[in-house]
Amino acid sequence: MWGGRYSTGMDAVMEEINASIDFDKTLWRQDIAGSRAHVAMLAQQDIVTQADAAAIDKGLAAVHAEIEAGSFTFSRSLEDIHMNVESRLAEIIGAPAGRLHTARSRNDQVATDMRLWVRDTVDDLDAQLRDLQLALLDKAEAFAGAVMPGFTHLQSAQPTTFGHHLMAYVEMLGRDRGRLQDARKRMNECPLGAAALCGTSFPIDRAMTAKALGFDRPTANSLDSVSDRDFALESLSAASICAMHLSRFAEEIVLWATPQFNFVRLSDRFSTGSSIMPQKRNPDAAELVRGKTGRVIGALNALLIVMKGLPLSYAKDMQEDKEGTFDALRTLSLCIAAMAGMVRDMEPNVKVMKKAAGAGYATATDLADWLVRTLKTPFREAHHVTARLVGVASDKGVGLEKLTLADLQAVEPRITQDVFAVLGVDKSVRSRVSYGGTAPQQVRVQVRRWKSRLGKEQKV
């Protein structure tokens, strides 16, 4: 490649640290697509002849077929995917292959390849997240009225429903998809034609190659074009937030599947056993989703650290963008698939959840609200009265709903029999009818809203 300048070959250690083909062969489809668009433009602009362009395009199609069939031999001595493809092209078509690299550099070539790969992967992740949302919506609809404890500080707080709880993750995933879609819009500019760093003197048509590769437009500054990895950073940032959401859900599944909680049962398809304890059902899929989140976040941190000290424009450090990005986005894809499977197979234990929902005096807020609403008691005073009544119930070893009217009136004489209408967990969740609240009717409203939204996406 640069034999005209160098008289000796690389040291073995230099070859080892310099070669990227072991991982950037992932980009072969994008690299060939970019080259075919580039040579078509060169021919259109009379930079290469139509005959040479046709030969190059035919040869690139042959290379594509070989790699797809698994018969292509990648060579580390050729460093990267670009030179591996170009070298094989030369073997197939001869001298015309040498014209392919006219008016471009590996700098703008790899920047284009990476944008194409990340863009394709973001599209796949978005589709997967939509599928996970649909799985959650189906489960939430089926269990919109299944009462369970709502927690703060992992302490019983107020009764909620299983459907409402799952809908929280639908909302989170919606934001995750929005971030990925937003990142995609910004990355959809084509660096091809920026060449090494300053553009080219050839009369190229960058808009033509951008359009051929599905970009909205060419990038506007050649220095930025070859040195920018914001598109990878932004996608990794969105992926990290998404992975964090999946990890939170995975942690809840791990807790819910314990005998101590016994809120859900995972299917055999997403559980494992123990080599020594035959009774065990381990939620390993959830644990691995939780664990793999570190890899996604780690990739973001690693690339930020790579980029933070680089002057313009390109530096070889930027070769380190690939392995972490490939691994992180593939890892996220696997985690989303595992979570969708767990959700679809998950069986909630409705009776156990409902019983747990009443523990810890979870309807205390309902009692305080009743005092405010019915007796016009200032909330701070109602809070104090309710706390005293919780103490009475605790001393008696019963729930608030089991106190007698006399017990209640001993603390607040104005309380009437009507108070018992708000003290059961079913009554509590049904009463929370504010928009976005936990009332089953509100849960179903949100399920319908999301199903309509996702249905419209599919039509588009």
Short mmCIF file of C-alpha atoms in Angstrom, two decimals:
data_model
loop_
_atom_site.label_atom_id
_atom_site.label_comp_id
_atom_site.label_asym_id
_atom_site.label_seq_id
_atom_site.Cartn_x
_atom_site.Cartn_y
_atom_site.Cartn_z
CA MET A 1 0.00 0.00 0.00
CA TRP A 2 2.83 2.40 0.81
CA GLY A 3 5.72 0.41 -0.65
CA GLY A 4 6.90 3.40 -2.60
CA ARG A 5 7.97 5.14 0.59
CA TYR A 6 9.02 2.27 2.85
CA SER A 7 11.87 -0.13 2.07
CA THR A 8 11.34 -2.67 4.87
CA GLY A 9 8.32 -4.45 6.20
CA MET A 10 6.61 -4.02 9.54
CA ASP A 11 7.91 -5.51 12.73
CA ALA A 12 5.69 -8.37 13.91
CA VAL A 13 4.63 -6.38 16.96
CA MET A 14 3.78 -3.39 14.78
CA GLU A 15 1.68 -5.62 12.54
CA GLU A 16 -0.10 -7.03 15.58
CA ILE A 17 -1.00 -3.65 17.06
CA ASN A 18 -1.77 -2.05 13.68
CA ALA A 19 -4.01 -4.64 12.02
CA SER A 20 -7.75 -4.19 12.39
CA ILE A 21 -9.08 -6.83 10.01
CA ASP A 22 -9.91 -9.21 12.85
CA PHE A 23 -12.74 -6.90 13.87
CA ASP A 24 -13.36 -4.43 11.04
CA LYS A 25 -14.26 -7.25 8.66
CA THR A 26 -17.65 -6.71 10.29
CA LEU A 27 -17.91 -3.71 7.95
CA TRP A 28 -17.55 -5.69 4.71
CA ARG A 29 -21.09 -5.09 3.47
CA GLN A 30 -20.88 -1.37 4.18
CA ASP A 31 -17.40 -1.11 2.67
CA ILE A 32 -18.44 -2.75 -0.59
CA ALA A 33 -21.65 -0.69 -0.76
CA GLY A 34 -19.62 2.50 -0.30
CA SER A 35 -17.14 1.48 -2.97
CA ARG A 36 -19.86 0.69 -5.49
CA ALA A 37 -21.51 4.06 -4.88
CA HIS A 38 -18.11 5.77 -5.15
CA VAL A 39 -17.12 4.18 -8.46
CA ALA A 40 -20.54 4.88 -9.97
CA MET A 41 -20.03 8.54 -9.10
CA LEU A 42 -16.48 8.54 -10.53
CA ALA A 43 -17.85 7.25 -13.82
CA GLN A 44 -20.73 9.75 -13.81
CA GLN A 45 -18.18 12.55 -13.38
CA ASP A 46 -15.86 11.16 -16.09
CA ILE A 47 -13.10 10.63 -13.52
CA VAL A 48 -12.86 6.96 -14.54
CA THR A 49 -14.11 5.38 -17.73
CA GLN A 50 -17.45 3.61 -17.90
CA ALA A 51 -15.62 0.41 -18.85
CA ASP A 52 -13.36 0.53 -15.77
CA ALA A 53 -16.31 1.41 -13.55
CA ALA A 54 -18.30 -1.53 -14.89
CA ALA A 55 -15.39 -3.88 -14.30
CA ILE A 56 -14.89 -2.56 -10.76
CA ASP A 57 -18.59 -2.86 -9.94
CA LYS A 58 -18.75 -6.41 -11.29
CA GLY A 59 -15.62 -7.32 -9.35
CA LEU A 60 -17.01 -5.84 -6.12
CA ALA A 61 -20.17 -7.90 -6.60
CA ALA A 62 -17.98 -10.99 -6.91
CA VAL A 63 -16.10 -10.10 -3.71
CA HIS A 64 -19.45 -9.58 -1.96
CA ALA A 65 -20.60 -13.03 -3.08
CA GLU A 66 -17.37 -14.66 -1.85
CA ILE A 67 -17.55 -13.08 1.60
CA GLU A 68 -21.25 -13.91 1.91
CA ALA A 69 -20.55 -17.52 0.94
CA GLY A 70 -17.69 -17.79 3.44
CA SER A 71 -15.07 -18.55 0.79
CA PHE A 72 -13.18 -15.27 1.14
CA THR A 73 -9.81 -15.37 2.92
CA PHE A 74 -9.10 -12.33 5.08
CA SER A 75 -5.43 -11.41 5.43
CA ARG A 76 -3.94 -9.65 8.45
CA SER A 77 -1.01 -8.48 6.36
CA LEU A 78 -3.48 -6.31 4.42
CA GLU A 79 -4.43 -4.58 7.70
CA ASP A 80 -8.08 -3.75 7.24
CA ILE A 81 -11.31 -4.47 5.42
CA HIS A 82 -10.64 -1.78 2.81
CA MET A 83 -7.35 -3.24 1.61
CA ASN A 84 -8.62 -6.82 1.82
CA VAL A 85 -11.49 -5.97 -0.51
CA GLU A 86 -9.33 -3.89 -2.85
CA SER A 87 -6.61 -6.56 -3.02
CA ARG A 88 -9.09 -9.28 -3.92
CA LEU A 89 -10.70 -6.95 -6.45
CA ALA A 90 -7.30 -6.57 -8.13
CA GLU A 91 -6.91 -10.34 -8.30
CA ILE A 92 -10.30 -10.63 -9.99
CA ILE A 93 -10.22 -7.72 -12.48
CA GLY A 94 -6.59 -6.63 -12.64
CA ALA A 95 -5.43 -3.05 -13.31
CA PRO A 96 -8.81 -1.26 -13.21
CA ALA A 97 -9.02 -2.06 -9.49
CA GLY A 98 -6.29 0.52 -8.90
CA ARG A 99 -8.65 3.30 -9.99
CA LEU A 100 -11.21 2.60 -7.24
CA HIS A 101 -9.36 4.63 -4.62
CA THR A 102 -9.33 7.78 -6.75
CA ALA A 103 -10.65 10.85 -4.86
CA ARG A 104 -11.04 9.12 -1.54
CA SER A 105 -8.98 7.99 1.47
CA ARG A 106 -9.30 5.25 4.00
CA ASN A 107 -10.16 8.06 6.43
CA ASP A 108 -13.42 9.04 4.74
CA GLN A 109 -13.99 5.42 3.72
CA VAL A 110 -13.98 4.06 7.26
CA ALA A 111 -16.00 7.01 8.56
CA THR A 112 -18.64 6.18 5.97
CA ASP A 113 -18.52 2.45 6.70
CA MET A 114 -18.96 3.04 10.42
CA ARG A 115 -21.87 5.41 9.95
CA LEU A 116 -23.58 2.89 7.69
CA TRP A 117 -23.05 0.04 10.18
CA VAL A 118 -24.18 2.06 13.20
CA ARG A 119 -27.19 3.38 11.26
CA ASP A 120 -28.22 -0.14 10.21
CA THR A 121 -27.77 -1.42 13.75
CA VAL A 122 -29.73 1.45 15.29
CA ASP A 123 -32.61 0.59 12.92
CA ASP A 124 -32.47 -3.04 14.08
CA LEU A 125 -32.37 -2.01 17.75
CA ASP A 126 -35.37 0.26 17.26
CA ALA A 127 -37.36 -2.62 15.78
CA GLN A 128 -36.35 -4.87 18.68
CA LEU A 129 -37.35 -2.28 21.25
CA ARG A 130 -40.71 -1.89 19.56
CA ASP A 131 -41.19 -5.66 19.84
CA LEU A 132 -40.32 -5.54 23.54
CA GLN A 133 -42.82 -2.73 24.02
CA LEU A 134 -45.51 -4.87 22.38
CA ALA A 135 -44.67 -7.78 24.67
CA LEU A 136 -44.98 -5.50 27.70
CA LEU A 137 -48.24 -4.02 26.42
CA ASP A 138 -49.83 -7.44 25.98
CA LYS A 139 -48.83 -8.46 29.49
CA ALA A 140 -49.88 -5.12 30.97
CA GLU A 141 -53.29 -5.34 29.33
CA ALA A 142 -53.82 -8.86 30.61
CA PHE A 143 -52.90 -7.86 34.18
CA ALA A 144 -54.11 -4.25 34.28
CA GLY A 145 -56.08 -4.99 37.43
CA ALA A 146 -53.64 -7.37 39.16
CA VAL A 147 -52.83 -5.62 42.43
CA MET A 148 -49.23 -5.62 43.65
CA PRO A 149 -47.17 -3.53 46.05
CA GLY A 150 -45.71 -0.28 44.80
CA PHE A 151 -42.34 0.44 46.36
CA THR A 152 -40.19 3.37 47.31
CA HIS A 153 -36.84 2.62 48.96
CA LEU A 154 -37.82 -1.02 48.24
CA GLN A 155 -40.36 -0.64 51.06
CA SER A 156 -44.09 -1.11 50.53
CA ALA A 157 -45.50 2.31 49.73
CA GLN A 158 -48.88 2.19 47.98
CA PRO A 159 -50.77 -0.50 46.10
CA THR A 160 -50.32 -0.47 42.35
CA THR A 161 -50.99 -3.02 39.63
CA PHE A 162 -48.72 -5.32 37.68
CA GLY A 163 -49.96 -3.76 34.46
CA HIS A 164 -49.14 -0.26 35.66
CA HIS A 165 -45.67 -1.37 36.71
CA LEU A 166 -44.95 -2.88 33.29
CA MET A 167 -46.23 0.24 31.56
CA ALA A 168 -43.47 2.23 33.27
CA TYR A 169 -40.98 0.26 31.19
CA VAL A 170 -42.98 0.87 28.02
CA GLU A 171 -42.49 4.58 28.66
CA MET A 172 -38.77 4.15 29.31
CA LEU A 173 -38.31 2.16 26.13
CA GLY A 174 -40.23 4.81 24.23
CA ARG A 175 -37.67 7.39 25.35
CA ASP A 176 -34.85 5.00 24.47
CA ARG A 177 -36.23 4.64 20.97
CA GLY A 178 -36.57 8.40 20.68
CA ARG A 179 -32.91 8.87 21.60
CA LEU A 180 -31.79 6.28 19.06
CA GLN A 181 -33.99 7.79 16.36
CA ASP A 182 -32.66 11.24 17.17
CA ALA A 183 -29.07 9.99 16.97
CA ARG A 184 -29.87 8.40 13.62
CA LYS A 185 -31.07 11.71 12.19
CA ARG A 186 -27.83 13.44 13.14
CA MET A 187 -25.58 10.65 11.88
CA ASN A 188 -27.29 10.48 8.49
CA GLU A 189 -24.75 12.66 6.67
CA CYS A 190 -22.19 11.12 4.33
CA PRO A 191 -18.43 11.65 4.89
CA LEU A 192 -17.45 10.01 1.60
CA GLY A 193 -15.53 12.47 -0.55
CA ALA A 194 -13.89 14.26 2.37
CA ALA A 195 -10.81 12.20 1.40
CA ALA A 196 -7.91 12.23 3.86
CA LEU A 197 -8.89 15.48 5.56
CA CYS A 198 -9.12 18.38 3.10
CA GLY A 199 -11.40 17.14 0.35
CA THR A 200 -10.15 16.46 -3.17
CA SER A 201 -9.28 18.34 -6.36
CA PHE A 202 -11.26 15.87 -8.48
CA PRO A 203 -14.71 17.09 -9.63
CA ILE A 204 -16.64 14.60 -7.50
CA ASP A 205 -20.37 14.72 -6.78
CA ARG A 206 -20.72 14.09 -3.06
CA ALA A 207 -24.49 14.53 -3.16
CA MET A 208 -24.69 11.61 -5.59
CA THR A 209 -22.83 9.19 -3.32
CA ALA A 210 -24.74 10.42 -0.27
CA LYS A 211 -28.06 9.74 -1.99
CA ALA A 212 -26.92 6.34 -3.27
CA LEU A 213 -26.06 5.26 0.29
CA GLY A 214 -29.30 6.54 1.80
CA PHE A 215 -27.84 9.60 3.53
CA ASP A 216 -29.74 12.86 3.73
CA ARG A 217 -26.79 14.95 2.56
CA PRO A 218 -22.98 15.07 2.49
CA THR A 219 -21.12 16.28 5.57
CA ALA A 220 -20.20 19.94 5.27
CA ASN A 221 -16.63 20.08 6.63
CA SER A 222 -13.95 17.66 5.48
CA LEU A 223 -11.88 17.91 8.68
CA ASP A 224 -14.91 17.14 10.83
CA SER A 225 -16.01 14.42 8.41
CA VAL A 226 -12.99 12.19 9.00
CA SER A 227 -12.46 13.01 12.69
CA ASP A 228 -16.05 12.81 13.93
CA ARG A 229 -17.18 9.85 15.98
CA ASP A 230 -20.09 11.65 17.63
CA PHE A 231 -22.48 9.34 15.81
CA ALA A 232 -20.97 6.34 17.60
CA LEU A 233 -20.77 8.16 20.94
CA GLU A 234 -24.36 9.34 20.73
CA SER A 235 -25.59 5.88 19.78
CA LEU A 236 -23.57 4.33 22.61
CA SER A 237 -24.98 6.92 25.01
CA ALA A 238 -28.53 6.06 24.00
CA ALA A 239 -27.64 2.36 24.18
CA SER A 240 -26.20 2.81 27.68
CA ILE A 241 -29.34 4.48 28.97
CA CYS A 242 -31.42 1.73 27.38
CA ALA A 243 -29.22 -0.98 28.87
CA MET A 244 -29.59 0.70 32.27
CA HIS A 245 -33.37 0.52 31.92
CA LEU A 246 -33.19 -3.15 31.01
CA SER A 247 -30.89 -3.74 33.97
CA ARG A 248 -33.37 -2.15 36.37
CA PHE A 249 -36.12 -4.35 35.03
CA ALA A 250 -33.84 -7.39 35.18
CA GLU A 251 -33.10 -6.64 38.83
CA GLU A 252 -36.82 -6.56 39.58
CA ILE A 253 -37.32 -9.87 37.79
CA VAL A 254 -34.51 -11.39 39.87
CA LEU A 255 -36.23 -10.19 43.04
CA TRP A 256 -39.72 -11.15 41.94
CA ALA A 257 -38.60 -14.68 41.04
CA THR A 258 -37.20 -15.40 44.53
CA PRO A 259 -39.23 -17.60 46.89
CA GLN A 260 -39.28 -14.65 49.28
CA PHE A 261 -41.18 -12.48 46.78
CA ASN A 262 -42.72 -15.18 44.59
CA PHE A 263 -44.35 -12.55 42.39
CA VAL A 264 -43.51 -14.19 39.07
CA ARG A 265 -42.43 -17.48 37.60
CA LEU A 266 -40.04 -17.48 34.67
CA SER A 267 -40.35 -20.17 32.05
CA ASP A 268 -37.83 -22.99 31.73
CA ARG A 269 -36.70 -21.34 28.50
CA PHE A 270 -35.21 -18.41 30.42
CA SER A 271 -34.10 -20.15 33.62
CA THR A 272 -31.25 -22.49 34.53
CA GLY A 273 -30.68 -25.09 37.20
CA SER A 274 -27.86 -25.87 39.58
CA SER A 275 -25.20 -28.52 39.16
CA ILE A 276 -25.55 -29.50 42.83
CA MET A 277 -28.94 -28.21 44.07
CA PRO A 278 -31.74 -29.90 42.12
CA GLN A 279 -34.46 -27.58 43.40
CA LYS A 280 -32.95 -24.40 41.99
CA ARG A 281 -34.54 -22.22 39.30
CA ASN A 282 -32.07 -19.48 38.60
CA PRO A 283 -33.13 -16.35 36.66
CA ASP A 284 -29.84 -16.34 34.76
CA ALA A 285 -31.19 -14.55 31.69
CA ALA A 286 -32.20 -11.59 33.86
CA GLU A 287 -28.91 -11.68 35.75
CA LEU A 288 -26.95 -11.65 32.50
CA VAL A 289 -28.94 -8.70 31.16
CA ARG A 290 -28.10 -6.91 34.39
CA GLY A 291 -24.43 -7.88 34.13
CA LYS A 292 -23.96 -7.11 30.43
CA THR A 293 -25.07 -3.54 30.98
CA GLY A 294 -21.54 -2.85 32.21
CA ARG A 295 -20.14 -3.77 28.80
CA VAL A 296 -22.40 -1.29 27.05
CA ILE A 297 -21.64 1.55 29.43
CA GLY A 298 -17.95 0.61 29.37
CA ALA A 299 -17.83 0.96 25.59
CA LEU A 300 -19.21 4.49 25.83
CA ASN A 301 -16.65 5.44 28.47
CA ALA A 302 -13.80 3.86 26.48
CA LEU A 303 -14.62 5.77 23.29
CA LEU A 304 -15.07 9.05 25.15
CA ILE A 305 -11.60 8.56 26.61
CA VAL A 306 -10.14 7.74 23.18
CA MET A 307 -11.61 10.87 21.61
CA LYS A 308 -11.11 13.39 24.40
CA GLY A 309 -7.48 14.27 23.59
CA LEU A 310 -7.35 14.02 19.81
CA PRO A 311 -6.52 17.09 17.73
CA LEU A 312 -8.05 17.40 14.28
CA SER A 313 -8.27 15.51 12.17
CA TYR A 314 -7.77 11.74 11.96
CA ALA A 315 -5.51 9.75 14.29
CA LYS A 316 -4.96 6.01 14.50
CA ASP A 317 -6.40 6.07 18.01
CA MET A 318 -9.78 6.22 16.31
CA GLN A 319 -9.35 2.63 15.18
CA GLU A 320 -10.40 1.85 18.76
CA ASP A 321 -13.94 2.98 17.97
CA LYS A 322 -14.90 -0.32 16.39
CA GLU A 323 -14.53 -3.22 18.79
CA GLY A 324 -16.33 -1.48 21.65
CA THR A 325 -19.12 -0.16 19.44
CA PHE A 326 -19.64 -3.50 17.72
CA ASP A 327 -19.68 -5.37 21.01
CA ALA A 328 -21.88 -2.88 22.88
CA LEU A 329 -24.62 -2.64 20.27
CA ARG A 330 -24.64 -6.40 19.66
CA THR A 331 -24.78 -6.96 23.41
CA LEU A 332 -27.72 -4.60 23.74
CA SER A 333 -29.48 -6.43 20.92
CA LEU A 334 -29.05 -9.74 22.73
CA CYS A 335 -30.29 -8.26 26.00
CA ILE A 336 -33.42 -6.84 24.35
CA ALA A 337 -34.19 -10.22 22.78
CA ALA A 338 -33.74 -11.99 26.12
CA MET A 339 -35.96 -9.49 27.91
CA ALA A 340 -38.72 -9.82 25.31
CA GLY A 341 -38.64 -13.59 25.74
CA MET A 342 -38.80 -13.37 29.52
CA VAL A 343 -41.70 -10.92 29.43
CA ARG A 344 -43.76 -13.06 27.06
CA ASP A 345 -43.22 -16.21 29.14
CA MET A 346 -43.51 -14.56 32.56
CA GLU A 347 -46.38 -15.80 34.77
CA PRO A 348 -47.37 -13.38 37.55
CA ASN A 349 -48.55 -14.88 40.84
CA VAL A 350 -51.62 -12.68 41.27
CA LYS A 351 -52.69 -13.96 44.70
CA VAL A 352 -49.27 -13.55 46.26
CA MET A 353 -48.85 -10.05 44.83
CA LYS A 354 -52.24 -8.94 46.10
CA LYS A 355 -51.54 -10.23 49.58
CA ALA A 356 -48.18 -8.45 49.61
CA ALA A 357 -49.84 -5.23 48.42
CA GLY A 358 -51.64 -4.89 51.72
CA ALA A 359 -48.52 -5.33 53.82
CA GLY A 360 -46.82 -2.39 55.47
CA TYR A 361 -50.06 -0.37 55.77
CA ALA A 362 -49.92 0.49 52.09
CA THR A 363 -53.35 2.16 52.16
CA ALA A 364 -52.28 4.75 54.75
CA THR A 365 -52.10 7.47 52.11
CA ASP A 366 -55.64 6.61 51.02
CA LEU A 367 -56.80 7.15 54.61
CA ALA A 368 -54.99 10.49 54.82
CA ASP A 369 -56.48 11.57 51.48
CA TRP A 370 -59.95 10.58 52.72
CA LEU A 371 -59.52 12.75 55.81
CA VAL A 372 -58.53 15.70 53.58
CA ARG A 373 -61.23 15.12 51.00
CA THR A 374 -64.14 14.23 53.29
CA LEU A 375 -63.40 15.95 56.60
CA LYS A 376 -61.52 18.90 55.04
CA THR A 377 -58.59 18.18 57.36
CA PRO A 378 -55.33 19.95 56.41
CA PHE A 379 -53.03 17.36 54.88
CA ARG A 380 -50.29 17.72 57.49
CA GLU A 381 -52.83 17.09 60.24
CA ALA A 382 -54.31 14.19 58.28
CA HIS A 383 -50.81 12.75 57.94
CA HIS A 384 -50.39 12.94 61.73
CA VAL A 385 -53.79 11.32 62.42
CA THR A 386 -53.08 8.53 59.95
CA ALA A 387 -49.67 7.85 61.48
CA ARG A 388 -51.33 7.44 64.89
CA LEU A 389 -53.88 5.04 63.39
CA VAL A 390 -51.07 3.01 61.79
CA GLY A 391 -49.59 2.75 65.25
CA VAL A 392 -52.92 1.47 66.63
CA ALA A 393 -53.18 -1.11 63.86
CA SER A 394 -49.57 -2.17 64.43
CA ASP A 395 -50.20 -2.66 68.14
CA LYS A 396 -53.22 -4.81 67.33
CA GLY A 397 -51.35 -6.73 64.63
CA VAL A 398 -53.94 -5.99 61.94
CA GLY A 399 -54.25 -3.95 58.76
CA LEU A 400 -55.92 -0.57 58.71
CA GLU A 401 -59.00 -2.07 57.05
CA LYS A 402 -59.38 -4.41 60.03
CA LEU A 403 -59.64 -1.64 62.61
CA THR A 404 -63.11 -1.05 63.98
CA LEU A 405 -64.93 2.24 63.60
CA ALA A 406 -64.49 2.72 67.34
CA ASP A 407 -60.70 2.29 66.98
CA LEU A 408 -60.65 4.92 64.27
CA GLN A 409 -62.89 7.37 66.16
CA ALA A 410 -60.75 7.05 69.26
CA VAL A 411 -58.10 8.95 67.32
CA GLU A 412 -60.36 11.11 65.10
CA PRO A 413 -63.99 11.26 66.29
CA ARG A 414 -65.28 12.64 62.97
CA ILE A 415 -64.39 9.52 61.00
CA THR A 416 -67.46 7.71 59.67
CA GLN A 417 -68.19 4.26 58.28
CA ASP A 418 -67.56 5.64 54.79
CA VAL A 419 -63.81 5.49 55.40
CA PHE A 420 -63.80 1.74 54.82
CA ALA A 421 -64.56 2.38 51.14
CA VAL A 422 -60.92 3.43 50.60
CA LEU A 423 -59.01 1.07 52.86
CA GLY A 424 -58.81 -2.12 50.74
CA VAL A 425 -56.00 -2.51 48.21
CA ASP A 426 -58.47 -3.03 45.33
CA LYS A 427 -60.31 0.13 46.32
CA SER A 428 -57.03 1.98 46.61
CA VAL A 429 -55.86 1.25 43.08
CA ARG A 430 -59.30 1.88 41.60
CA SER A 431 -59.38 5.31 43.21
CA ARG A 432 -56.20 6.59 41.54
CA VAL A 433 -57.86 7.73 38.34
CA SER A 434 -55.65 10.73 37.59
CA TYR A 435 -54.08 10.67 34.13
CA GLY A 436 -51.17 8.21 34.21
CA GLY A 437 -52.37 6.80 37.53
CA THR A 438 -52.47 3.19 38.63
CA ALA A 439 -56.24 2.67 38.32
CA PRO A 440 -56.88 -0.28 35.98
CA GLN A 441 -59.00 1.92 33.71
CA GLN A 442 -56.08 4.35 33.37
CA VAL A 443 -53.67 1.49 32.67
CA ARG A 444 -55.92 0.32 29.84
CA VAL A 445 -56.07 3.88 28.47
CA GLN A 446 -52.28 3.95 28.28
CA VAL A 447 -52.13 0.47 26.73
CA ARG A 448 -54.56 1.56 24.01
CA ARG A 449 -52.61 4.76 23.42
CA TRP A 450 -49.34 2.91 22.98
CA LYS A 451 -50.82 0.17 20.81
CA SER A 452 -52.32 2.80 18.55
CA ARG A 453 -49.00 4.63 18.35
CA LEU A 454 -47.01 1.49 17.58
CA GLY A 455 -49.61 0.41 15.05
CA LYS A 456 -49.24 3.70 13.19
CA GLU A 457 -45.47 3.22 13.13
CA GLN A 458 -45.89 -0.09 11.37
CA LYS A 459 -48.14 1.44 8.71
CA VAL A 460 -45.58 4.14 8.01
#
